[in-house]
Amino acid sequence: MQDADDILKQLQQRFGDTGLQQQQRKDDILTVWLPKEQLIPVTQWLKAAVDKPYKLLYDVCGIDERDRMGNGYLPLKDFTVVYHLFSFERNDFICLKVALEGEYPSLPSITSLYKNANWYEREVYDMFGIRFEGHPHLQRILMPLTWPGHPLRKEHPARATESGPFRLFTEYEDREQNALEFKPEEWGMQRQTDDADFMFLNIGPQHPGTHGVLRIVLQLDGEDIVDAVPEIGFHHRGAEKMGERQSWHTYIPYTDRVDYLGGVMNNLAYLLAVEKLAGIEVPDRVKVIRVMLCELFRISSHLVWFGTFAQDVGQLSPVFYMFTDREKVFDIIEAVCGGRMHPNWFRIGGVAQDLPNGWDGLVRHFVNYFPKRIREYTNMVLRNSLFKGRTKGIGIYTLEEAIEWGVTGAGLRACGFEWDFRKKRPYSGYEMFDFDIPIAQNGDCYDRAIVRVEEMRQSLRIVEQCLNNMPEGSYKADHPLTTPPIKKHTMKDIETLITHFLNVSWGPVIPAGEAMSCIEATKGANSYYLTSDGNTSPYRVRIRTPSFPHMQMVPYISKGYTVADLLSILGSVDFVLADIDR
Amino acid sequence: MQHVWIVLGVLFVLLNVAAGLIWVERRMLAMWQDRLGPNRAGPLGLLIVLADTLKLFFKEDWIPSFADKKIFVIAPAIVVASVLMSFVVIPFAPGIVVADLNIGVLFFLAMSSLGVYSIVLGGWASNNKYSLLGAMRGASQMIAYEVFMGLSLMGVVMMTGSFRLTDIVEAQRSVWFCFTQPLGLILFFIAGIAETHRLPFDIPESESELIAGFHSEYSGMKFGMFFIGEYLGVTLISAMTVTMFFGGWMGPEFLPGWAWFFIKTFAFILFFILLRASLPRPRYDQLMESGWKVLLPLVLVNILVTGAVLLYLKG
């Protein structure tokens, strides 16, 4: 906190305290309102001039403030653009907010300062219609180019019944068809140079190597990649928009499906933010149960990645062994949660049920069984010289580049930087556990693989500690806002009965405020930035996913390699399309 | 009359082996990958062969409107024809050989080289970028590996003094060439994998990059022809390995010659499948590099040493 006060003082000294206002948040992240003229100077200063600079642009999002109730302490404006910056040296976030007025406002772009601002600003433009002046290629990113309106604006319909029946008129159809025509110029690519005609290869949206509906347009000279442009948004389901009409409780299943390999890990990211807003402290047993399931899901997600990565470089068998082992993880998860990939099992203030009888036997069996398998996989895949030939020295980025592009998770640790949010900013009781942060030095595909494999070992260590030290106690916090609400005295007096009834039928009313969680998810840092205006549903849900910036970096690290290398790179980045598009 | 029977017999056996390999490969792969594989149709799932064939026959035989139609249709036939032609010179047992040519080895090399036309033409005629990339890869891979495939057999030829395959088998009565020409064997087998473009050298079709490479646009029985061509190729390379290095039909007396030949060949087919189950795929340029820079010099050294030793023994 001392640090945060310092930086605020310095900011006010440098840029005058008239424009800069501080806002209190529930999560203790320093939040400063700026006029839009000062955005560039302030970010520039924070990134370069200040000591212990804020090198990582963590997230950019917009908020449509026009329907927000009771935000008297904020500059009352139509839109807000929110920037989250992160400093590794300080181990702290800073949040910059720019208030905007008008129907379709604009503000200066920071793409010249942070490389990964490009896609984030395109997303804000796509979702809100806010224009960024000076952006090199301000175009829709998630929605189709022909989409009418901007989905996260409050006037945009949230469901089909609000927007009238759909009819496909011929002229619409023609327009849509024409929009699909591929013109390299629009993607920023040349058709030829003086001595070569380029070939454009369309990889995806249906392609065995993209692991989902991702389209990458390659500009090829022979088999060498001159440029690559990813097109995303095929998997966009409007998870953020859905949050605005679901109750705090009923939104949990939607989070499961964001990083669909991460399962309950997504619940955790969301609930940590909700619990900060509601001021709920969960009991130790809840923390440990949550950690155990999250780590099991980390193992299962890494197993999928490992198998498919091996398959991407042509090794057919590992994926079958690893899916068999993933099945063993799912057996435990199924026994505990009843579900497999999307268990939807964490609740506000706790988990859905206590652990079932015999859970420890299942987990112990797995903990004893799995290390041998990892050894076998290491020998089979990582030590194979053909595999090394395909992955060593491919897709290299340095630590500075990684931070510049917003890389988190294993991709960052493969550059030799020991950074893990579980260790550095412990949440949900991770400070109680003993584990190492695996790192590697070269930042190529092979090193990213090594880091992830070692992470599975560390996860197993954590699971084992959970197994041996599971605290006794309640599986839910004793707090009126937990879901499902506490029922103990409902049959005794009418007040608690009414409260219970309202909390079940409407869902809990979370106090107004803002909070952001930040967890080390399977693929990198995952955050939910929630804004509540004191209602039964969030006012705005912002999901910061790790795969989005990772995918943005793929063109940068694949230029100059061949088509075959692109598949190694895609495999090593480990993305999930639902995690990119949300 | 006997000739006609041999021709028909060989053709019948080969086509059945190629079809049967569908089942063998799928079941063996499954076994090595902790799965079951096709086990429902008929005993042990054997009828999957019939089911697969029927399926291929009844599938829509689609020729893309953008394809070069004549070449598109001819391409898959070339691979099957050329591989079948190579079998002409292989002696399956004493007296069971379609044509015992005195240029047997050369004929085999010539015919198996023709197979590349089907890849190049198929990929070109499909008029699809993935197919084209696959065809280009296929062509350069074939050129690189063709060269030392022929040269790797020359050691055996020098030791026998004949291109005739029956002579080569006879020459192995005392000791198989796999003991006297180990380097030649390894190099020939590597070249053979590249020739049949099986994993790890399936660069022309490498499914995780190029969908299905040169045969992306093929469906129905035309695709089936590529499929059969591939299995026939696997059988051919296995049979050639056995003939050139493992004494062909020779073996202890308690089994007839053709049975020994069959057993040995089958062992190599299984080895092909095992390779597929275990190895990743090198990159195209790595494959070319190892071909030209490592394997070709090795094969030349092999010839040089063999020649020197032969001259020395001659006195």
XYZ file of C-alpha atoms in Angstrom, chain B residues 12-286:
275
model
C -4.994 -62.014 -55.552
C -2.704 -62.410 -52.575
C -1.302 -58.885 -52.850
C -4.627 -57.139 -53.094
C -5.912 -59.134 -50.149
C -2.840 -58.407 -48.116
C -3.169 -54.706 -48.894
C -6.814 -54.737 -47.844
C -6.100 -56.874 -44.812
C -3.503 -54.378 -43.708
C -6.315 -51.961 -42.971
C -7.290 -54.241 -40.139
C -3.750 -55.158 -39.145
C -2.616 -51.561 -38.953
C -5.641 -50.327 -37.052
C -5.563 -53.176 -34.570
C -1.832 -53.044 -34.031
C -1.808 -49.266 -33.633
C -4.638 -49.610 -31.168
C -2.756 -52.244 -29.236
C 0.306 -50.051 -28.948
C -1.780 -47.060 -28.007
C -3.768 -48.746 -25.227
C -6.953 -48.800 -27.254
C -9.127 -51.529 -28.715
C -9.372 -50.530 -32.338
C -12.056 -51.914 -34.657
C -13.366 -55.035 -32.931
C -17.060 -55.107 -33.707
C -17.515 -56.261 -37.304
C -17.045 -60.027 -37.434
C -14.554 -62.100 -35.427
C -11.817 -59.854 -33.997
C -13.222 -57.072 -36.137
C -11.861 -58.698 -39.272
C -14.858 -57.711 -41.333
C -13.887 -54.056 -40.915
C -11.921 -54.604 -44.108
C -15.111 -55.442 -45.938
C -17.000 -52.623 -44.275
C -14.310 -50.075 -45.124
C -14.148 -51.218 -48.731
C -17.915 -51.123 -49.113
C -17.986 -47.678 -47.550
C -15.397 -46.402 -49.977
C -17.326 -47.830 -52.912
C -20.560 -46.211 -51.906
C -19.146 -42.832 -51.059
C -19.798 -40.012 -53.433
C -17.033 -40.058 -55.969
C -16.534 -36.347 -56.140
C -14.319 -34.603 -58.639
C -13.842 -30.970 -57.641
C -15.095 -28.564 -60.244
C -11.808 -26.681 -60.099
C -9.685 -29.778 -60.674
C -7.921 -30.854 -63.832
C -10.298 -33.758 -64.360
C -8.367 -36.238 -66.511
C -5.184 -36.062 -64.518
C -7.159 -36.044 -61.281
C -8.708 -39.397 -62.226
C -5.528 -40.984 -63.523
C -3.272 -40.038 -60.629
C -4.459 -42.602 -58.055
C -4.270 -45.397 -60.605
C -0.599 -44.705 -61.250
C 0.524 -45.468 -57.738
C -1.292 -48.799 -57.579
C -0.150 -49.821 -61.071
C 3.473 -48.912 -60.517
C 3.706 -50.677 -57.176
C 2.000 -53.778 -58.522
C 4.418 -53.782 -61.448
C 7.351 -53.801 -59.039
C 6.115 -57.044 -57.543
C 6.645 -58.681 -60.922
C 10.309 -59.322 -60.198
C 10.039 -60.495 -56.613
C 10.564 -64.215 -56.064
C 8.097 -65.336 -53.442
C 9.352 -68.915 -53.383
C 11.470 -71.072 -55.654
C 9.674 -70.974 -59.000
C 6.982 -68.528 -57.907
C 7.992 -65.336 -59.624
C 6.080 -63.562 -62.336
C 9.044 -62.543 -64.459
C 12.540 -63.406 -63.357
C 14.190 -60.486 -65.167
C 17.948 -60.247 -65.276
C 17.595 -56.545 -64.427
C 15.297 -57.217 -61.471
C 16.718 -54.631 -59.074
C 16.764 -51.917 -61.711
C 13.208 -52.747 -62.715
C 12.086 -52.429 -59.102
C 13.821 -49.058 -58.750
C 12.366 -47.794 -62.005
C 8.837 -48.829 -61.142
C 8.864 -47.515 -57.605
C 10.149 -44.171 -58.906
C 7.116 -43.935 -61.129
C 4.976 -43.845 -58.000
C 5.954 -40.256 -57.375
C 4.047 -39.207 -60.468
C 0.812 -40.057 -58.779
C 1.664 -37.720 -55.886
C 2.795 -34.882 -58.069
C -0.015 -35.213 -60.585
C -2.645 -35.788 -57.912
C -1.511 -32.780 -55.962
C -1.229 -30.595 -59.001
C -4.547 -31.627 -60.546
C -6.433 -31.051 -57.287
C -5.786 -27.357 -57.701
C -5.700 -26.917 -53.958
C -2.919 -25.169 -52.093
C -2.531 -27.840 -49.452
C -2.363 -30.514 -52.151
C 0.167 -28.484 -54.079
C 2.388 -28.047 -51.042
C 2.132 -31.770 -50.385
C 2.986 -32.590 -53.982
C 5.989 -30.286 -53.947
C 7.251 -31.855 -50.764
C 6.599 -35.310 -52.171
C 8.540 -34.632 -55.331
C 11.644 -33.302 -53.630
C 11.542 -36.005 -50.989
C 11.366 -38.690 -53.659
C 14.281 -37.240 -55.605
C 16.430 -37.057 -52.511
C 15.659 -40.542 -51.302
C 15.465 -42.234 -54.696
C 19.141 -41.539 -55.216
C 20.475 -43.383 -52.261
C 17.812 -46.030 -52.298
C 19.305 -47.307 -55.518
C 22.845 -46.869 -54.271
C 22.114 -48.643 -50.991
C 21.254 -51.803 -52.935
C 24.443 -51.684 -54.956
C 26.492 -53.300 -52.209
C 24.316 -56.395 -52.420
C 24.458 -56.335 -56.199
C 28.228 -56.102 -56.142
C 28.496 -59.051 -53.799
C 26.157 -61.140 -55.898
C 27.323 -59.968 -59.265
C 23.788 -59.985 -60.603
C 20.699 -57.782 -60.750
C 18.469 -60.827 -60.854
C 16.560 -61.208 -57.597
C 16.536 -65.020 -57.628
C 20.321 -64.931 -57.899
C 20.474 -62.544 -54.982
C 18.363 -64.866 -52.851
C 20.451 -67.866 -53.863
C 23.603 -65.971 -52.947
C 22.355 -65.777 -49.362
C 22.390 -69.539 -48.818
C 25.368 -69.389 -46.500
C 24.909 -65.991 -44.890
C 22.192 -63.378 -45.232
C 23.201 -59.995 -46.573
C 21.846 -58.305 -43.480
C 25.034 -59.481 -41.769
C 27.437 -58.512 -44.500
C 25.645 -55.337 -45.575
C 24.163 -53.911 -42.357
C 24.643 -50.317 -43.414
C 23.052 -51.022 -46.775
C 20.074 -52.587 -44.990
C 19.506 -49.635 -42.682
C 19.857 -47.096 -45.461
C 17.605 -49.036 -47.783
C 14.940 -49.306 -45.121
C 15.067 -45.594 -44.332
C 14.796 -44.810 -48.014
C 11.962 -47.291 -48.226
C 9.986 -45.476 -45.540
C 10.496 -42.218 -47.371
C 9.518 -43.901 -50.624
C 6.233 -45.117 -49.187
C 5.824 -41.783 -47.373
C 4.861 -43.391 -44.122
C 5.345 -41.743 -40.785
C 7.914 -40.471 -39.763
C 8.494 -39.483 -43.383
C 4.902 -38.729 -44.321
C 5.844 -35.163 -45.171
C 3.696 -35.009 -48.333
C 0.516 -35.634 -46.363
C 1.499 -34.656 -42.796
C -2.016 -34.343 -41.525
C -1.464 -31.875 -38.700
C -0.068 -29.311 -41.155
C -1.471 -30.047 -44.601
C -4.806 -31.733 -43.732
C -4.098 -34.710 -45.996
C -1.520 -33.196 -48.320
C -1.645 -34.335 -51.895
C -4.845 -36.344 -51.522
C -6.892 -33.750 -49.626
C -9.432 -33.499 -52.436
C -9.829 -37.200 -53.073
C -12.814 -39.151 -51.896
C -14.452 -42.516 -52.438
C -12.558 -45.192 -54.277
C -10.018 -42.750 -55.706
C -8.911 -42.074 -52.161
C -9.100 -45.833 -51.648
C -6.591 -46.314 -54.450
C -4.083 -44.045 -52.717
C -4.726 -46.007 -49.584
C -4.178 -49.362 -51.239
C -1.168 -47.935 -53.040
C 0.323 -46.998 -49.698
C -0.261 -50.427 -48.188
C 1.060 -52.124 -51.312
C 4.100 -49.888 -51.045
C 4.650 -50.959 -47.451
C 4.352 -54.588 -48.515
C 6.703 -54.002 -51.429
C 9.436 -52.413 -49.355
C 9.096 -55.152 -46.743
C 9.251 -57.843 -49.424
C 12.265 -56.191 -51.037
C 14.050 -55.922 -47.690
C 13.449 -59.603 -47.118
C 14.589 -60.537 -50.607
C 17.697 -58.399 -50.633
C 18.872 -58.770 -47.053
C 17.039 -61.540 -45.224
C 17.411 -64.485 -47.518
C 14.033 -64.239 -49.266
C 12.237 -67.576 -49.021
C 15.096 -69.302 -47.215
C 14.531 -70.772 -43.803
C 14.521 -74.060 -41.899
C 12.929 -76.933 -43.795
C 9.864 -77.475 -41.642
C 8.011 -74.682 -43.389
C 7.731 -74.188 -47.129
C 9.590 -71.296 -48.781
C 6.573 -69.094 -49.395
C 5.624 -69.332 -45.730
C 9.046 -68.123 -44.647
C 8.829 -65.297 -47.129
C 5.426 -64.360 -45.842
C 6.450 -64.447 -42.196
C 9.546 -62.310 -42.743
C 7.682 -59.806 -44.854
C 4.949 -59.561 -42.265
C 7.499 -58.854 -39.558
C 8.715 -55.852 -41.517
C 5.200 -54.644 -42.145
C 4.664 -54.709 -38.400
C 7.865 -52.766 -37.981
C 6.490 -50.114 -40.329
C 3.400 -49.851 -38.171
C 5.439 -49.719 -34.980
C 7.454 -46.842 -36.395
C 4.252 -45.021 -37.119
C 3.097 -45.533 -33.564
C 6.260 -44.215 -31.992
C 8.054 -41.495 -33.925
C 7.293 -37.828 -34.535
C 7.722 -36.314 -37.940
C 10.849 -34.329 -38.847
C 10.446 -31.090 -40.671
C 10.646 -31.119 -44.429
C 13.984 -29.308 -44.612
C 15.432 -31.501 -41.873
